GROMACS .gro file of N, CA and C in nm:
model
  246
    1MET      N    1  -3.258  -0.610  -4.562
    1MET     CA    2  -3.395  -0.593  -4.600
    1MET      C    3  -3.477  -0.542  -4.479
    2TRP      N    4  -3.448  -0.598  -4.361
    2TRP     CA    5  -3.521  -0.555  -4.241
    2TRP      C    6  -3.494  -0.409  -4.210
    3ARG      N    7  -3.368  -0.367  -4.219
    3ARG     CA    8  -3.334  -0.228  -4.189
    3ARG      C    9  -3.402  -0.133  -4.288
    4TYR      N   10  -3.410  -0.174  -4.414
    4TYR     CA   11  -3.480  -0.094  -4.514
    4TYR      C   12  -3.628  -0.082  -4.477
    5ALA      N   13  -3.689  -0.190  -4.436
    5ALA     CA   14  -3.830  -0.188  -4.398
    5ALA      C   15  -3.854  -0.095  -4.281
    6VAL      N   16  -3.764  -0.095  -4.184
    6VAL     CA   17  -3.780  -0.007  -4.068
    6VAL      C   18  -3.764   0.139  -4.110
    7ARG      N   19  -3.660   0.168  -4.191
    7ARG     CA   20  -3.637   0.307  -4.234
    7ARG      C   21  -3.748   0.360  -4.322
    8ALA      N   22  -3.807   0.272  -4.404
    8ALA     CA   23  -3.913   0.315  -4.496
    8ALA      C   24  -4.051   0.311  -4.429
    9HIS      N   25  -4.054   0.284  -4.299
    9HIS     CA   26  -4.178   0.278  -4.222
    9HIS      C   27  -4.276   0.175  -4.279
   10LEU      N   28  -4.222   0.060  -4.316
   10LEU     CA   29  -4.304  -0.048  -4.368
   10LEU      C   30  -4.348  -0.145  -4.259
   11VAL      N   31  -4.297  -0.124  -4.138
   11VAL     CA   32  -4.335  -0.207  -4.024
   11VAL      C   33  -4.470  -0.157  -3.973
   12ARG      N   34  -4.554  -0.250  -3.932
   12ARG     CA   35  -4.687  -0.211  -3.884
   12ARG      C   36  -4.676  -0.110  -3.772
   13PRO      N   37  -4.757  -0.006  -3.776
   13PRO     CA   38  -4.747   0.100  -3.673
   13PRO      C   39  -4.782   0.053  -3.533
   14ASP      N   40  -4.860  -0.053  -3.520
   14ASP     CA   41  -4.898  -0.100  -3.386
   14ASP      C   42  -4.793  -0.192  -3.324
   15THR      N   43  -4.682  -0.213  -3.394
   15THR     CA   44  -4.573  -0.295  -3.340
   15THR      C   45  -4.497  -0.215  -3.234
   16ALA      N   46  -4.471  -0.279  -3.122
   16ALA     CA   47  -4.401  -0.212  -3.012
   16ALA      C   48  -4.256  -0.185  -3.052
   17ASP      N   49  -4.203  -0.073  -3.003
   17ASP     CA   50  -4.064  -0.037  -3.032
   17ASP      C   51  -3.967  -0.143  -2.980
   18GLU      N   52  -4.000  -0.204  -2.867
   18GLU     CA   53  -3.913  -0.307  -2.810
   18GLU      C   54  -3.901  -0.427  -2.904
   19GLU      N   55  -4.012  -0.464  -2.970
   19GLU     CA   56  -4.010  -0.576  -3.063
   19GLU      C   57  -3.923  -0.545  -3.184
   20VAL      N   58  -3.934  -0.423  -3.235
   20VAL     CA   59  -3.855  -0.382  -3.351
   20VAL      C   60  -3.707  -0.382  -3.314
   21GLU      N   61  -3.673  -0.329  -3.197
   21GLU     CA   62  -3.534  -0.325  -3.153
   21GLU      C   63  -3.479  -0.466  -3.131
   22LEU      N   64  -3.560  -0.554  -3.073
   22LEU     CA   65  -3.516  -0.692  -3.049
   22LEU      C   66  -3.490  -0.764  -3.180
   23LEU      N   67  -3.579  -0.748  -3.275
   23LEU     CA   68  -3.560  -0.814  -3.404
   23LEU      C   69  -3.440  -0.757  -3.478
   24THR      N   70  -3.420  -0.627  -3.473
   24THR     CA   71  -3.303  -0.565  -3.535
   24THR      C   72  -3.175  -0.616  -3.470
   25GLU      N   73  -3.175  -0.625  -3.338
   25GLU     CA   74  -3.058  -0.675  -3.266
   25GLU      C   75  -3.029  -0.821  -3.301
   26ARG      N   76  -3.133  -0.898  -3.318
   26ARG     CA   77  -3.115  -1.040  -3.347
   26ARG      C   78  -3.071  -1.064  -3.492
   27LEU      N   79  -3.113  -0.979  -3.584
   27LEU     CA   80  -3.079  -0.998  -3.725
   27LEU      C   81  -2.942  -0.942  -3.762
   28THR      N   82  -2.890  -0.848  -3.688
   28THR     CA   83  -2.764  -0.782  -3.723
   28THR      C   84  -2.645  -0.878  -3.734
   29PRO      N   85  -2.621  -0.968  -3.639
   29PRO     CA   86  -2.505  -1.057  -3.655
   29PRO      C   87  -2.516  -1.150  -3.775
   30GLY      N   88  -2.636  -1.181  -3.816
   30GLY     CA   89  -2.656  -1.272  -3.930
   30GLY      C   90  -2.600  -1.217  -4.059
   31LEU      N   91  -2.609  -1.088  -4.079
   31LEU     CA   92  -2.560  -1.027  -4.202
   31LEU      C   93  -2.410  -1.047  -4.215
   32GLY      N   94  -2.336  -1.020  -4.111
   32GLY     CA   95  -2.191  -1.040  -4.114
   32GLY      C   96  -2.155  -1.186  -4.132
   33ALA      N   97  -2.230  -1.273  -4.065
   33ALA     CA   98  -2.203  -1.416  -4.077
   33ALA      C   99  -2.228  -1.465  -4.220
   34TYR      N  100  -2.333  -1.414  -4.284
   34TYR     CA  101  -2.359  -1.453  -4.422
   34TYR      C  102  -2.245  -1.410  -4.515
   35VAL      N  103  -2.194  -1.291  -4.495
   35VAL     CA  104  -2.083  -1.243  -4.578
   35VAL      C  105  -1.960  -1.332  -4.559
   36VAL      N  106  -1.929  -1.363  -4.433
   36VAL     CA  107  -1.814  -1.449  -4.405
   36VAL      C  108  -1.834  -1.587  -4.466
   37LEU      N  109  -1.953  -1.641  -4.455
   37LEU     CA  110  -1.979  -1.775  -4.510
   37LEU      C  111  -1.976  -1.777  -4.662
   38ILE      N  112  -2.022  -1.672  -4.725
   38ILE     CA  113  -2.015  -1.666  -4.872
   38ILE      C  114  -1.871  -1.667  -4.918
   39VAL      N  115  -1.788  -1.587  -4.854
   39VAL     CA  116  -1.646  -1.581  -4.891
   39VAL      C  117  -1.577  -1.714  -4.859
   40SER      N  118  -1.604  -1.769  -4.740
   40SER     CA  119  -1.540  -1.896  -4.705
   40SER      C  120  -1.592  -2.010  -4.791
   41GLY      N  121  -1.713  -1.998  -4.844
   41GLY     CA  122  -1.769  -2.100  -4.931
   41GLY      C  123  -1.693  -2.115  -5.061
   42LEU      N  124  -1.621  -2.012  -5.100
   42LEU     CA  125  -1.539  -2.021  -5.221
   42LEU      C  126  -1.422  -2.117  -5.201
   43PHE      N  127  -1.375  -2.129  -5.077
   43PHE     CA  128  -1.260  -2.212  -5.048
   43PHE      C  129  -1.296  -2.341  -4.973
   44PHE      N  130  -1.396  -2.332  -4.884
   44PHE     CA  131  -1.437  -2.445  -4.801
   44PHE      C  132  -1.589  -2.460  -4.807
   45PRO      N  133  -1.641  -2.520  -4.912
   45PRO     CA  134  -1.787  -2.525  -4.929
   45PRO      C  135  -1.860  -2.603  -4.820
   46ILE      N  136  -1.801  -2.707  -4.768
   46ILE     CA  137  -1.868  -2.786  -4.664
   46ILE      C  138  -1.887  -2.703  -4.537
   47ILE      N  139  -1.784  -2.629  -4.501
   47ILE     CA  140  -1.793  -2.543  -4.382
   47ILE      C  141  -1.900  -2.436  -4.403
   48ALA      N  142  -1.909  -2.383  -4.523
   48ALA     CA  143  -2.011  -2.281  -4.552
   48ALA      C  144  -2.151  -2.338  -4.540
   49VAL      N  145  -2.171  -2.459  -4.590
   49VAL     CA  146  -2.304  -2.522  -4.581
   49VAL      C  147  -2.342  -2.544  -4.435
   50ILE      N  148  -2.250  -2.593  -4.355
   50ILE     CA  149  -2.276  -2.613  -4.212
   50ILE      C  150  -2.305  -2.479  -4.144
   51GLY      N  151  -2.232  -2.376  -4.183
   51GLY     CA  152  -2.255  -2.243  -4.126
   51GLY      C  153  -2.392  -2.188  -4.161
   52PHE      N  154  -2.435  -2.206  -4.287
   52PHE     CA  155  -2.568  -2.160  -4.327
   52PHE      C  156  -2.676  -2.235  -4.249
   53LEU      N  157  -2.655  -2.364  -4.227
   53LEU     CA  158  -2.749  -2.442  -4.147
   53LEU      C  159  -2.753  -2.390  -4.004
   54GLY      N  160  -2.638  -2.358  -3.949
   54GLY     CA  161  -2.632  -2.304  -3.813
   54GLY      C  162  -2.706  -2.172  -3.801
   55ILE      N  163  -2.690  -2.085  -3.899
   55ILE     CA  164  -2.761  -1.956  -3.896
   55ILE      C  165  -2.911  -1.978  -3.905
   56ALA      N  166  -2.953  -2.068  -3.993
   56ALA     CA  167  -3.096  -2.096  -4.007
   56ALA      C  168  -3.153  -2.150  -3.876
   57LEU      N  169  -3.083  -2.240  -3.811
   57LEU     CA  170  -3.130  -2.294  -3.684
   57LEU      C  171  -3.134  -2.186  -3.576
   58TYR      N  172  -3.038  -2.097  -3.578
   58TYR     CA  173  -3.035  -1.987  -3.481
   58TYR      C  174  -3.160  -1.900  -3.494
   59TYR      N  175  -3.203  -1.875  -3.617
   59TYR     CA  176  -3.322  -1.792  -3.637
   59TYR      C  177  -3.451  -1.867  -3.610
   60ILE      N  178  -3.451  -1.998  -3.629
   60ILE     CA  179  -3.574  -2.076  -3.612
   60ILE      C  180  -3.600  -2.110  -3.466
   61ILE      N  181  -3.496  -2.151  -3.393
   61ILE     CA  182  -3.513  -2.197  -3.255
   61ILE      C  183  -3.504  -2.078  -3.160
   62PRO      N  184  -3.606  -2.058  -3.077
   62PRO     CA  185  -3.604  -1.946  -2.981
   62PRO      C  186  -3.519  -1.980  -2.859
   63PHE      N  187  -3.387  -1.964  -2.871
   63PHE     CA  188  -3.296  -2.002  -2.764
   63PHE      C  189  -3.322  -1.927  -2.634
   64ARG      N  190  -3.356  -1.802  -2.642
   64ARG     CA  191  -3.379  -1.724  -2.519
   64ARG      C  192  -3.498  -1.777  -2.443
   65ARG      N  193  -3.604  -1.811  -2.514
   65ARG     CA  194  -3.721  -1.865  -2.447
   65ARG      C  195  -3.691  -2.001  -2.387
   66LEU      N  196  -3.618  -2.084  -2.461
   66LEU     CA  197  -3.585  -2.217  -2.410
   66LEU      C  198  -3.496  -2.208  -2.287
   67SER      N  199  -3.395  -2.122  -2.293
   67SER     CA  200  -3.306  -2.110  -2.178
   67SER      C  201  -3.378  -2.048  -2.059
   68ALA      N  202  -3.466  -1.952  -2.082
   68ALA     CA  203  -3.541  -1.892  -1.972
   68ALA      C  204  -3.634  -1.995  -1.909
   69ARG      N  205  -3.698  -2.076  -1.992
   69ARG     CA  206  -3.788  -2.179  -1.940
   69ARG      C  207  -3.709  -2.284  -1.862
   70PHE      N  208  -3.593  -2.324  -1.914
   70PHE     CA  209  -3.511  -2.424  -1.847
   70PHE      C  210  -3.462  -2.373  -1.713
   71LEU      N  211  -3.415  -2.249  -1.709
   71LEU     CA  212  -3.366  -2.193  -1.583
   71LEU      C  213  -3.477  -2.175  -1.482
   72THR      N  214  -3.597  -2.138  -1.528
   72THR     CA  215  -3.710  -2.120  -1.437
   72THR      C  216  -3.751  -2.254  -1.377
   73VAL      N  217  -3.759  -2.358  -1.459
   73VAL     CA  218  -3.795  -2.491  -1.408
   73VAL      C  219  -3.690  -2.540  -1.310
   74ARG      N  220  -3.565  -2.519  -1.342
   74ARG     CA  221  -3.456  -2.563  -1.255
   74ARG      C  222  -3.461  -2.488  -1.121
   75TRP      N  223  -3.488  -2.358  -1.127
   75TRP     CA  224  -3.497  -2.278  -1.006
   75TRP      C  225  -3.614  -2.323  -0.919
   76LEU      N  226  -3.729  -2.353  -0.982
   76LEU     CA  227  -3.846  -2.397  -0.907
   76LEU      C  228  -3.822  -2.533  -0.841
   77ARG      N  229  -3.755  -2.623  -0.912
   77ARG     CA  230  -3.725  -2.754  -0.854
   77ARG      C  231  -3.634  -2.740  -0.732
   78ARG      N  232  -3.536  -2.657  -0.745
   78ARG     CA  233  -3.442  -2.635  -0.634
   78ARG      C  234  -3.514  -2.574  -0.515
   79ARG      N  235  -3.607  -2.485  -0.542
   79ARG     CA  236  -3.682  -2.419  -0.435
   79ARG      C  237  -3.774  -2.516  -0.362
   80HIS      N  238  -3.836  -2.609  -0.436
   80HIS     CA  239  -3.927  -2.705  -0.374
   80HIS      C  240  -3.853  -2.810  -0.292
   81ARG      N  241  -3.728  -2.834  -0.319
   81ARG     CA  242  -3.651  -2.932  -0.244
   81ARG      C  243  -3.623  -2.887  -0.102
   82ARG      N  244  -3.619  -2.758  -0.082
   82ARG     CA  245  -3.584  -2.703   0.051
   82ARG      C  246  -3.695  -2.718   0.148
   0.00000   0.00000   0.00000
């Protein structure tokens, strides 16, 4: 759906190209994972449910921001100790 929106120029024109590329990059692995989970759900439904939850959490939690913040705080603490 996202790729269709980009191709059809449905994305706001004032959106930066970097933001569009970042979102496209972040959404691409999810499509393949959904296909794998749908097929595996036919044989292992519990694993599929856990996988869908994992994908949802991946999209909701900003891991890059959290890791960047954690590393910055850690670096600052180490620097102040010296």
